[in-house]
Amino acid sequence: MAKRALITGITGQDGSYLAELLLAKGYDVAGIVRRSSSIERERIDHLHLMDRENDKQRIELIYGDLSDGSSLNRALRQWQPDEVYNLGAQSHVRVSFDVPEYTADVDGVGVVRLLEAIRDVGIAPRFYQASTSELFGGSQLAAQSEETPFNPRSPYACAKALAFYATRNYREAYGLFAVNGILFNHESPRRSPNFVTRKVSRAAARIKLGLQKTVALGNLEAQRDWGYAGDYVDAMWRMLQAERADDYVIATGETHSVRELLDVAFAHVGLQWQSHVVHDERHLRPTEVDVLLGDAAKARRVLAWEPKVRFTALVQMMVDADLARERRVAAAGSST
């Protein structure tokens, strides 16, 4: 009998890659989606055709919301999962300064709702909580590991701190197999365009094709440890297959600045970014995190996990995908 997984945030970047991975491993997968007038499902549309057995679709979408405990309870009762991956969140750090209460409710209290729903239903799935390198904030250490003290510097990071400790507490208090994946920045062609990596890759493609002239950015000196989302969802799965529940940093161990991101993206299409980037203070955070660098030694040792896609290849992959996407859009427009 196939394992059953339940994913919150299945329509997002990580959710779509994780669903692909689990389906390929033979899981039956359900995803929680919010009911709204317009549901963005582009990232998972192909999964409905990906894996059929005797015309039985192995992915199911269930309406629910991390702000509504009763809907989480119903989803768990309906699906009876062996594994739960909580990837749902208000995930944009800059936006969290504009909607701090909403971010705290969904990203922090929402995790408590989900953990309580698991207890209420009376099942014992293995539980993955999507944590974040933003917890480390203004850490002055050369690299951040599982032992690095937290120093959150945004409403997003503060909410994620609550979620982190709630997950650990439910593990220790109730014996739930619950883990935190402290993932450093991870990107892909499926990243939303309001994140800086995709904003840059899309701008490079559109400027190359003559569809726009400039792109507005904030702090070009911020340094991040950027990996590939497809690699990182594999780490999530490995955490839930381990002998015991624990928390893990997932990172590449390399930092690159936004300036370097621009160098690689624009060079890939034969352009100089200096002619196209304009500074916009609206993209600056009230409290900036200058450098994030992860130490994933524990994940390498215990989970046998290694990142496969490195920075330059990742950025070029994203630019190529945006070039192809913009050309498809242009061709579709010209044929109508």
PDB file of C-alpha atoms in Angstrom, residues 152-316:
ATOM      1  CA  PRO A 152      15.193  37.217  13.865  1.00  0.00           C
ATOM      2  CA  ARG A 153      15.029  40.619  12.170  1.00  0.00           C
ATOM      3  CA  SER A 154      11.616  40.608  10.488  1.00  0.00           C
ATOM      4  CA  PRO A 155       8.004  39.731  11.343  1.00  0.00           C
ATOM      5  CA  TYR A 156       8.441  36.730   9.047  1.00  0.00           C
ATOM      6  CA  ALA A 157      11.433  35.457  11.006  1.00  0.00           C
ATOM      7  CA  CYS A 158       9.708  36.099  14.353  1.00  0.00           C
ATOM      8  CA  ALA A 159       6.693  34.056  13.237  1.00  0.00           C
ATOM      9  CA  LYS A 160       8.967  31.283  12.012  1.00  0.00           C
ATOM     10  CA  ALA A 161      10.717  31.267  15.396  1.00  0.00           C
ATOM     11  CA  LEU A 162       7.380  30.485  17.054  1.00  0.00           C
ATOM     12  CA  ALA A 163       6.796  27.705  14.524  1.00  0.00           C
ATOM     13  CA  PHE A 164      10.283  26.275  15.093  1.00  0.00           C
ATOM     14  CA  TYR A 165       9.933  26.060  18.848  1.00  0.00           C
ATOM     15  CA  ALA A 166       6.348  24.793  18.651  1.00  0.00           C
ATOM     16  CA  THR A 167       7.513  21.944  16.407  1.00  0.00           C
ATOM     17  CA  ARG A 168      10.346  21.071  18.766  1.00  0.00           C
ATOM     18  CA  ASN A 169       8.005  21.303  21.763  1.00  0.00           C
ATOM     19  CA  TYR A 170       5.433  18.914  20.248  1.00  0.00           C
ATOM     20  CA  ARG A 171       8.282  16.496  19.533  1.00  0.00           C
ATOM     21  CA  GLU A 172       9.498  16.611  23.128  1.00  0.00           C
ATOM     22  CA  ALA A 173       6.128  16.887  24.899  1.00  0.00           C
ATOM     23  CA  TYR A 174       4.018  14.466  22.861  1.00  0.00           C
ATOM     24  CA  GLY A 175       6.523  12.207  21.119  1.00  0.00           C
ATOM     25  CA  LEU A 176       5.505  13.398  17.665  1.00  0.00           C
ATOM     26  CA  PHE A 177       8.069  12.659  14.943  1.00  0.00           C
ATOM     27  CA  ALA A 178       8.439  16.355  14.094  1.00  0.00           C
ATOM     28  CA  VAL A 179      11.405  18.004  12.404  1.00  0.00           C
ATOM     29  CA  ASN A 180      12.453  21.506  11.409  1.00  0.00           C
ATOM     30  CA  GLY A 181      14.235  21.989   8.106  1.00  0.00           C
ATOM     31  CA  ILE A 182      16.212  25.233   8.463  1.00  0.00           C
ATOM     32  CA  LEU A 183      16.513  25.856   4.753  1.00  0.00           C
ATOM     33  CA  PHE A 184      18.663  28.623   3.383  1.00  0.00           C
ATOM     34  CA  ASN A 185      17.507  30.470   0.264  1.00  0.00           C
ATOM     35  CA  HIS A 186      16.520  28.073  -2.509  1.00  0.00           C
ATOM     36  CA  GLU A 187      15.351  29.098  -5.938  1.00  0.00           C
ATOM     37  CA  SER A 188      14.168  27.708  -9.274  1.00  0.00           C
ATOM     38  CA  PRO A 189      12.320  28.680 -12.450  1.00  0.00           C
ATOM     39  CA  ARG A 190       9.135  28.218 -10.380  1.00  0.00           C
ATOM     40  CA  ARG A 191      10.062  30.947  -7.912  1.00  0.00           C
ATOM     41  CA  SER A 192       7.545  33.796  -7.714  1.00  0.00           C
ATOM     42  CA  PRO A 193       8.642  36.917  -9.652  1.00  0.00           C
ATOM     43  CA  ASN A 194       8.459  39.088  -6.521  1.00  0.00           C
ATOM     44  CA  PHE A 195      11.563  37.339  -5.106  1.00  0.00           C
ATOM     45  CA  VAL A 196      14.844  38.927  -6.121  1.00  0.00           C
ATOM     46  CA  THR A 197      16.330  35.897  -7.904  1.00  0.00           C
ATOM     47  CA  ARG A 198      13.358  35.424 -10.202  1.00  0.00           C
ATOM     48  CA  LYS A 199      12.894  39.177 -10.554  1.00  0.00           C
ATOM     49  CA  VAL A 200      16.457  39.354 -11.893  1.00  0.00           C
ATOM     50  CA  SER A 201      16.232  36.280 -14.153  1.00  0.00           C
ATOM     51  CA  ARG A 202      12.934  37.462 -15.621  1.00  0.00           C
ATOM     52  CA  ALA A 203      14.246  40.989 -16.153  1.00  0.00           C
ATOM     53  CA  ALA A 204      17.371  39.694 -17.918  1.00  0.00           C
ATOM     54  CA  ALA A 205      15.189  37.639 -20.256  1.00  0.00           C
ATOM     55  CA  ARG A 206      12.670  40.395 -20.939  1.00  0.00           C
ATOM     56  CA  ILE A 207      15.336  43.057 -21.492  1.00  0.00           C
ATOM     57  CA  LYS A 208      17.155  40.717 -23.884  1.00  0.00           C
ATOM     58  CA  LEU A 209      13.919  40.234 -25.823  1.00  0.00           C
ATOM     59  CA  GLY A 210      13.154  43.975 -25.857  1.00  0.00           C
ATOM     60  CA  LEU A 211      10.099  43.631 -23.592  1.00  0.00           C
ATOM     61  CA  GLN A 212      11.341  45.976 -20.844  1.00  0.00           C
ATOM     62  CA  LYS A 213      14.257  48.341 -20.314  1.00  0.00           C
ATOM     63  CA  THR A 214      15.005  48.492 -16.580  1.00  0.00           C
ATOM     64  CA  VAL A 215      14.489  46.643 -13.306  1.00  0.00           C
ATOM     65  CA  ALA A 216      14.207  48.283  -9.869  1.00  0.00           C
ATOM     66  CA  LEU A 217      16.125  46.687  -6.986  1.00  0.00           C
ATOM     67  CA  GLY A 218      17.101  47.516  -3.416  1.00  0.00           C
ATOM     68  CA  ASN A 219      20.253  46.338  -1.632  1.00  0.00           C
ATOM     69  CA  LEU A 220      22.741  44.910  -4.132  1.00  0.00           C
ATOM     70  CA  GLU A 221      25.288  44.024  -1.447  1.00  0.00           C
ATOM     71  CA  ALA A 222      23.110  41.553   0.491  1.00  0.00           C
ATOM     72  CA  GLN A 223      24.711  38.096   0.431  1.00  0.00           C
ATOM     73  CA  ARG A 224      22.771  34.834   0.479  1.00  0.00           C
ATOM     74  CA  ASP A 225      23.459  31.115   0.393  1.00  0.00           C
ATOM     75  CA  TRP A 226      21.403  30.233  -2.700  1.00  0.00           C
ATOM     76  CA  GLY A 227      20.561  26.639  -3.638  1.00  0.00           C
ATOM     77  CA  TYR A 228      18.175  24.816  -5.963  1.00  0.00           C
ATOM     78  CA  ALA A 229      14.669  24.041  -4.679  1.00  0.00           C
ATOM     79  CA  GLY A 230      14.667  20.624  -6.350  1.00  0.00           C
ATOM     80  CA  ASP A 231      17.672  19.611  -4.243  1.00  0.00           C
ATOM     81  CA  TYR A 232      16.162  20.989  -1.054  1.00  0.00           C
ATOM     82  CA  VAL A 233      12.872  19.076  -1.218  1.00  0.00           C
ATOM     83  CA  ASP A 234      14.938  15.897  -1.346  1.00  0.00           C
ATOM     84  CA  ALA A 235      16.414  16.963   2.001  1.00  0.00           C
ATOM     85  CA  MET A 236      12.889  17.418   3.392  1.00  0.00           C
ATOM     86  CA  TRP A 237      11.981  13.867   2.440  1.00  0.00           C
ATOM     87  CA  ARG A 238      15.219  12.486   3.887  1.00  0.00           C
ATOM     88  CA  MET A 239      14.493  14.136   7.240  1.00  0.00           C
ATOM     89  CA  LEU A 240      11.248  12.196   7.544  1.00  0.00           C
ATOM     90  CA  GLN A 241      12.950   8.896   6.656  1.00  0.00           C
ATOM     91  CA  ALA A 242      15.606   9.255   9.361  1.00  0.00           C
ATOM     92  CA  GLU A 243      15.686   6.956  12.397  1.00  0.00           C
ATOM     93  CA  ARG A 244      14.942   9.790  14.805  1.00  0.00           C
ATOM     94  CA  ALA A 245      13.392  13.231  14.543  1.00  0.00           C
ATOM     95  CA  ASP A 246      15.819  16.155  14.592  1.00  0.00           C
ATOM     96  CA  ASP A 247      16.399  19.610  13.124  1.00  0.00           C
ATOM     97  CA  TYR A 248      18.720  20.256  10.173  1.00  0.00           C
ATOM     98  CA  VAL A 249      20.314  23.170   8.340  1.00  0.00           C
ATOM     99  CA  ILE A 250      20.133  22.764   4.553  1.00  0.00           C
ATOM    100  CA  ALA A 251      22.500  24.981   2.568  1.00  0.00           C
ATOM    101  CA  THR A 252      25.228  25.006  -0.081  1.00  0.00           C
ATOM    102  CA  GLY A 253      27.946  26.571   2.091  1.00  0.00           C
ATOM    103  CA  GLU A 254      28.555  29.394  -0.414  1.00  0.00           C
ATOM    104  CA  THR A 255      27.417  33.014  -0.370  1.00  0.00           C
ATOM    105  CA  HIS A 256      26.814  35.276  -3.335  1.00  0.00           C
ATOM    106  CA  SER A 257      25.642  38.882  -3.450  1.00  0.00           C
ATOM    107  CA  VAL A 258      22.745  40.304  -5.423  1.00  0.00           C
ATOM    108  CA  ARG A 259      25.419  42.034  -7.481  1.00  0.00           C
ATOM    109  CA  GLU A 260      26.890  38.616  -8.385  1.00  0.00           C
ATOM    110  CA  LEU A 261      23.396  37.391  -9.218  1.00  0.00           C
ATOM    111  CA  LEU A 262      23.097  40.261 -11.690  1.00  0.00           C
ATOM    112  CA  ASP A 263      26.534  39.537 -13.141  1.00  0.00           C
ATOM    113  CA  VAL A 264      25.667  35.920 -13.952  1.00  0.00           C
ATOM    114  CA  ALA A 265      22.102  36.518 -15.156  1.00  0.00           C
ATOM    115  CA  PHE A 266      22.821  39.419 -17.495  1.00  0.00           C
ATOM    116  CA  ALA A 267      26.102  37.971 -18.791  1.00  0.00           C
ATOM    117  CA  HIS A 268      24.171  34.837 -19.749  1.00  0.00           C
ATOM    118  CA  VAL A 269      22.184  36.903 -22.260  1.00  0.00           C
ATOM    119  CA  GLY A 270      25.117  39.083 -23.310  1.00  0.00           C
ATOM    120  CA  LEU A 271      24.119  42.245 -21.431  1.00  0.00           C
ATOM    121  CA  GLN A 272      25.670  44.606 -18.871  1.00  0.00           C
ATOM    122  CA  TRP A 273      23.279  44.951 -15.936  1.00  0.00           C
ATOM    123  CA  GLN A 274      24.671  48.361 -14.960  1.00  0.00           C
ATOM    124  CA  SER A 275      22.782  49.847 -17.913  1.00  0.00           C
ATOM    125  CA  HIS A 276      19.440  48.457 -16.779  1.00  0.00           C
ATOM    126  CA  VAL A 277      19.249  48.389 -12.951  1.00  0.00           C
ATOM    127  CA  VAL A 278      17.780  51.312 -11.026  1.00  0.00           C
ATOM    128  CA  HIS A 279      17.830  51.708  -7.249  1.00  0.00           C
ATOM    129  CA  ASP A 280      14.485  51.842  -5.437  1.00  0.00           C
ATOM    130  CA  GLU A 281      14.398  52.324  -1.664  1.00  0.00           C
ATOM    131  CA  ARG A 282      10.942  50.748  -1.488  1.00  0.00           C
ATOM    132  CA  HIS A 283      12.690  47.397  -1.882  1.00  0.00           C
ATOM    133  CA  LEU A 284      14.837  47.909   1.225  1.00  0.00           C
ATOM    134  CA  ARG A 285      13.877  46.242   4.514  1.00  0.00           C
ATOM    135  CA  PRO A 286      13.515  48.316   7.696  1.00  0.00           C
ATOM    136  CA  THR A 287      16.015  45.902   9.295  1.00  0.00           C
ATOM    137  CA  GLU A 288      18.365  44.300   6.803  1.00  0.00           C
ATOM    138  CA  VAL A 289      20.099  40.925   7.028  1.00  0.00           C
ATOM    139  CA  ASP A 290      23.447  41.425   5.344  1.00  0.00           C
ATOM    140  CA  VAL A 291      24.892  37.903   5.108  1.00  0.00           C
ATOM    141  CA  LEU A 292      23.477  34.392   5.484  1.00  0.00           C
ATOM    142  CA  LEU A 293      25.766  31.366   5.093  1.00  0.00           C
ATOM    143  CA  GLY A 294      24.753  27.848   6.061  1.00  0.00           C
ATOM    144  CA  ASP A 295      26.742  24.953   7.474  1.00  0.00           C
ATOM    145  CA  ALA A 296      24.965  21.744   6.387  1.00  0.00           C
ATOM    146  CA  ALA A 297      27.583  19.339   7.779  1.00  0.00           C
ATOM    147  CA  LYS A 298      25.002  17.569   9.944  1.00  0.00           C
ATOM    148  CA  ALA A 299      22.696  16.930   6.965  1.00  0.00           C
ATOM    149  CA  ARG A 300      25.618  15.594   4.954  1.00  0.00           C
ATOM    150  CA  ARG A 301      26.634  13.285   7.792  1.00  0.00           C
ATOM    151  CA  VAL A 302      23.243  12.012   8.982  1.00  0.00           C
ATOM    152  CA  LEU A 303      21.053  12.280   5.880  1.00  0.00           C
ATOM    153  CA  ALA A 304      23.738  11.742   3.217  1.00  0.00           C
ATOM    154  CA  TRP A 305      22.389  14.876   1.528  1.00  0.00           C
ATOM    155  CA  GLU A 306      24.424  17.043  -0.828  1.00  0.00           C
ATOM    156  CA  PRO A 307      23.390  19.974  -3.054  1.00  0.00           C
ATOM    157  CA  LYS A 308      23.762  19.128  -6.733  1.00  0.00           C
ATOM    158  CA  VAL A 309      23.030  22.412  -8.536  1.00  0.00           C
ATOM    159  CA  ARG A 310      25.442  25.259  -7.841  1.00  0.00           C
ATOM    160  CA  PHE A 311      24.916  29.003  -8.056  1.00  0.00           C
ATOM    161  CA  THR A 312      25.966  29.789 -11.632  1.00  0.00           C
ATOM    162  CA  ALA A 313      24.084  26.805 -13.097  1.00  0.00           C
ATOM    163  CA  LEU A 314      21.014  27.728 -11.036  1.00  0.00           C
ATOM    164  CA  VAL A 315      20.917  31.330 -12.252  1.00  0.00           C
ATOM    165  CA  GLN A 316      21.474  30.298 -15.863  1.00  0.00           C
TER     166      GLN A 316
END
